[in-house]
Amino acid sequence: MSVLRILAIETSCDETALAIVDCEGALSAPRFTVRKHVIASQIETHRPFGGVVPNLAKREHLKNLPLLFERLRLRAADWEKIACIAVTVGPGLEPALWTGINFAKNLSKTYQKPLLGANHIEGHLYSFLLEKRLPHAKTAKSGLSGAPAAKHTSPLAGVFPAIGLVVSGGHTILLHLADLKTRTKLGETRDDAVGEAYDKVARLLNLPYPGGPEIEKIAAELPDAWEDPINFPRPMIREKNYDFSFSGLKTAVLYHLRDHHKTPDTATANYASGNRGAITAAAIIARAFQEAAVDVLVAKTMRAAEEYGAKSILLSGGVSANKFLRGELARAAKRSGMTLRVADFIYSVDNAAMIAVAAYLNLLKKKKFSLVARGDLKI
Ligand code: KG4
Ligand code: ZN
């Protein structure tokens, strides 16, 4: 089976990323080996603004792309082995997307390589194929009798049918996947994405951007067996559909702060000053918010998994870096005899390796994207 080496580029939001990935195999057993992986985060640039500023993102991508490209140290002999270039065309911030697309177009022209567009959400959804310890990565030992080694299992063994949960700063989507070719969107958020809710609640608690990891960190300051005294609402948890809503949960946090703390500041008042009482108030709220958000995600995902007789849950997107969500979903899946598949932490947040995966799968499916930025591209 021939290997297709892809140089992939991701610039849809606030991470500039490049990767070189060897892709091989058919849709029934695709395999991916990440050869190189470089990323430049813009968190420090956007932090003073409490969120991503599109024009600053564009400026940073323009600065970082050539620097990261240099770090790949591609010589003529390396270029001979690269089959094509893949780039994210959407969804995301259009000025940011264009920087990657134009950079990719220039490389494609200079080095005479075909160019493939890729969907960022598909990248997240299929990022589980990049997890470090895939079943097929285990060395099959031959028996004492000298019998031939057992055949490596397919990377997709025990995966389908699957339920995919994509949770990021811009998306909260639940999908049913019959295999790598056939999928149906079951539901999505009607307002804020769950990552957006984490970021907004963090802002209410005066925690820095991006809020997801900060909320996770202070929520973990409380003991494991903590009894949540607040019990925020779990929006849409009992509704018989697979949509989500997180803006009401954020508002509940806002009202809680208004009613129980004189100003939002008093909950976190000087988080940095080391005032334990203040930290605890913020931690209690962060923990209660996180439990409510994760409860809804786990309940709806597991209901879909039961209804569709799923063998596995595919968790992806920036919020899948959250250990509490991973743990709760893994436990729920295990109780139902299913497995949780989730990418290694470095491939949970935005990266370019997942863009190579999405591009390769679309190549196998003969699906093409036009090379223009599409901020609202759907999955
Ligand atoms: O996938 P991603 O890197 O970018 C988008 O495509 O949006 O996701 C970014 C989102 C942000 O909202 C960030 O706060 C959230 O993922 N996030 C987390 C964690 N790490 C990142 N949310 C909760 N817990 C985390 N550990
Ligand atoms: Zn993303």
PDB file of N, CA and C in Angstrom, residues 9-10 86-91 97 116-123 354-360 362 369-371 377:
ATOM      1  N   ILE A   9      -1.831  22.533   6.740  1.00  0.00           N
ATOM      2  CA  ILE A   9      -1.760  23.892   7.296  1.00  0.00           C
ATOM      3  C   ILE A   9      -3.095  24.244   7.951  1.00  0.00           C
ATOM      4  N   GLU A  10      -3.023  24.780   9.173  1.00  0.00           N
ATOM      5  CA  GLU A  10      -4.243  25.153   9.912  1.00  0.00           C
ATOM      6  C   GLU A  10      -4.088  26.582  10.436  1.00  0.00           C
ATOM      7  N   ALA A  86      -2.399  20.248   2.169  1.00  0.00           N
ATOM      8  CA  ALA A  86      -3.792  20.369   2.609  1.00  0.00           C
ATOM      9  C   ALA A  86      -3.934  21.618   3.468  1.00  0.00           C
ATOM     10  N   VAL A  87      -5.072  22.278   3.346  1.00  0.00           N
ATOM     11  CA  VAL A  87      -5.272  23.507   4.138  1.00  0.00           C
ATOM     12  C   VAL A  87      -6.735  23.610   4.581  1.00  0.00           C
ATOM     13  N   THR A  88      -6.934  24.131   5.786  1.00  0.00           N
ATOM     14  CA  THR A  88      -8.295  24.347   6.301  1.00  0.00           C
ATOM     15  C   THR A  88      -8.967  25.474   5.517  1.00  0.00           C
ATOM     16  N   VAL A  89     -10.175  25.203   4.979  1.00  0.00           N
ATOM     17  CA  VAL A  89     -10.908  26.274   4.273  1.00  0.00           C
ATOM     18  C   VAL A  89     -12.084  26.795   5.108  1.00  0.00           C
ATOM     19  N   GLY A  90     -12.421  26.127   6.199  1.00  0.00           N
ATOM     20  CA  GLY A  90     -13.489  26.579   7.069  1.00  0.00           C
ATOM     21  C   GLY A  90     -13.894  25.466   8.014  1.00  0.00           C
ATOM     22  N   PRO A  91     -14.772  25.708   8.978  1.00  0.00           N
ATOM     23  CA  PRO A  91     -15.224  27.024   9.388  1.00  0.00           C
ATOM     24  C   PRO A  91     -14.164  27.717  10.239  1.00  0.00           C
ATOM     25  N   LEU A  97      -8.466  32.325   8.019  1.00  0.00           N
ATOM     26  CA  LEU A  97      -8.473  31.215   7.053  1.00  0.00           C
ATOM     27  C   LEU A  97      -7.711  31.590   5.775  1.00  0.00           C
ATOM     28  N   LEU A 116      -5.265  20.502  -1.469  1.00  0.00           N
ATOM     29  CA  LEU A 116      -6.552  19.962  -1.016  1.00  0.00           C
ATOM     30  C   LEU A 116      -7.125  20.856   0.076  1.00  0.00           C
ATOM     31  N   GLY A 117      -8.417  21.168  -0.001  1.00  0.00           N
ATOM     32  CA  GLY A 117      -9.065  21.907   1.076  1.00  0.00           C
ATOM     33  C   GLY A 117      -9.552  20.925   2.132  1.00  0.00           C
ATOM     34  N   ALA A 118      -9.701  21.399   3.371  1.00  0.00           N
ATOM     35  CA  ALA A 118     -10.205  20.509   4.426  1.00  0.00           C
ATOM     36  C   ALA A 118     -11.137  21.276   5.353  1.00  0.00           C
ATOM     37  N   ASN A 119     -12.087  20.510   5.938  1.00  0.00           N
ATOM     38  CA  ASN A 119     -13.053  21.065   6.886  1.00  0.00           C
ATOM     39  C   ASN A 119     -12.509  20.873   8.307  1.00  0.00           C
ATOM     40  N   HIS A 120     -12.369  21.986   9.026  1.00  0.00           N
ATOM     41  CA  HIS A 120     -11.804  21.964  10.378  1.00  0.00           C
ATOM     42  C   HIS A 120     -12.575  21.028  11.323  1.00  0.00           C
ATOM     43  N   ILE A 121     -13.899  21.000  11.206  1.00  0.00           N
ATOM     44  CA  ILE A 121     -14.687  20.148  12.127  1.00  0.00           C
ATOM     45  C   ILE A 121     -14.458  18.673  11.792  1.00  0.00           C
ATOM     46  N   GLU A 122     -14.328  18.367  10.493  1.00  0.00           N
ATOM     47  CA  GLU A 122     -13.999  16.976  10.138  1.00  0.00           C
ATOM     48  C   GLU A 122     -12.642  16.602  10.713  1.00  0.00           C
ATOM     49  N   GLY A 123     -11.725  17.576  10.717  1.00  0.00           N
ATOM     50  CA  GLY A 123     -10.413  17.331  11.324  1.00  0.00           C
ATOM     51  C   GLY A 123     -10.567  16.907  12.773  1.00  0.00           C
ATOM     52  N   MET A 354      -4.552  16.905  12.256  1.00  0.00           N
ATOM     53  CA  MET A 354      -5.944  16.493  12.014  1.00  0.00           C
ATOM     54  C   MET A 354      -6.444  16.984  10.651  1.00  0.00           C
ATOM     55  N   ILE A 355      -5.835  18.051  10.149  1.00  0.00           N
ATOM     56  CA  ILE A 355      -6.237  18.581   8.841  1.00  0.00           C
ATOM     57  C   ILE A 355      -5.743  17.644   7.733  1.00  0.00           C
ATOM     58  N   ALA A 356      -4.575  17.047   7.945  1.00  0.00           N
ATOM     59  CA  ALA A 356      -4.082  16.043   6.993  1.00  0.00           C
ATOM     60  C   ALA A 356      -5.024  14.840   6.988  1.00  0.00           C
ATOM     61  N   VAL A 357      -5.486  14.426   8.169  1.00  0.00           N
ATOM     62  CA  VAL A 357      -6.403  13.277   8.269  1.00  0.00           C
ATOM     63  C   VAL A 357      -7.690  13.579   7.497  1.00  0.00           C
ATOM     64  N   ALA A 358      -8.279  14.760   7.755  1.00  0.00           N
ATOM     65  CA  ALA A 358      -9.541  15.121   7.087  1.00  0.00           C
ATOM     66  C   ALA A 358      -9.345  15.176   5.582  1.00  0.00           C
ATOM     67  N   ALA A 359      -8.217  15.751   5.137  1.00  0.00           N
ATOM     68  CA  ALA A 359      -7.970  15.878   3.691  1.00  0.00           C
ATOM     69  C   ALA A 359      -7.801  14.501   3.054  1.00  0.00           C
ATOM     70  N   TYR A 360      -7.076  13.605   3.731  1.00  0.00           N
ATOM     71  CA  TYR A 360      -6.851  12.272   3.172  1.00  0.00           C
ATOM     72  C   TYR A 360      -8.168  11.497   3.041  1.00  0.00           C
ATOM     73  N   ASN A 362     -11.138  12.700   2.712  1.00  0.00           N
ATOM     74  CA  ASN A 362     -11.937  13.261   1.613  1.00  0.00           C
ATOM     75  C   ASN A 362     -11.373  12.887   0.252  1.00  0.00           C
ATOM     76  N   PHE A 369     -13.106  20.414  -1.878  1.00  0.00           N
ATOM     77  CA  PHE A 369     -13.539  21.732  -1.421  1.00  0.00           C
ATOM     78  C   PHE A 369     -12.923  22.779  -2.326  1.00  0.00           C
ATOM     79  N   SER A 370     -13.699  23.847  -2.636  1.00  0.00           N
ATOM     80  CA  SER A 370     -13.058  24.922  -3.383  1.00  0.00           C
ATOM     81  C   SER A 370     -12.152  25.690  -2.420  1.00  0.00           C
ATOM     82  N   LEU A 371     -11.071  26.256  -2.989  1.00  0.00           N
ATOM     83  CA  LEU A 371     -10.048  26.850  -2.129  1.00  0.00           C
ATOM     84  C   LEU A 371     -10.340  28.308  -1.809  1.00  0.00           C
ATOM     85  N   LEU A 377     -18.651  27.199   7.121  1.00  0.00           N
ATOM     86  CA  LEU A 377     -18.705  25.844   6.546  1.00  0.00           C
ATOM     87  C   LEU A 377     -19.280  24.870   7.564  1.00  0.00           C
TER      88      LEU A 377
END
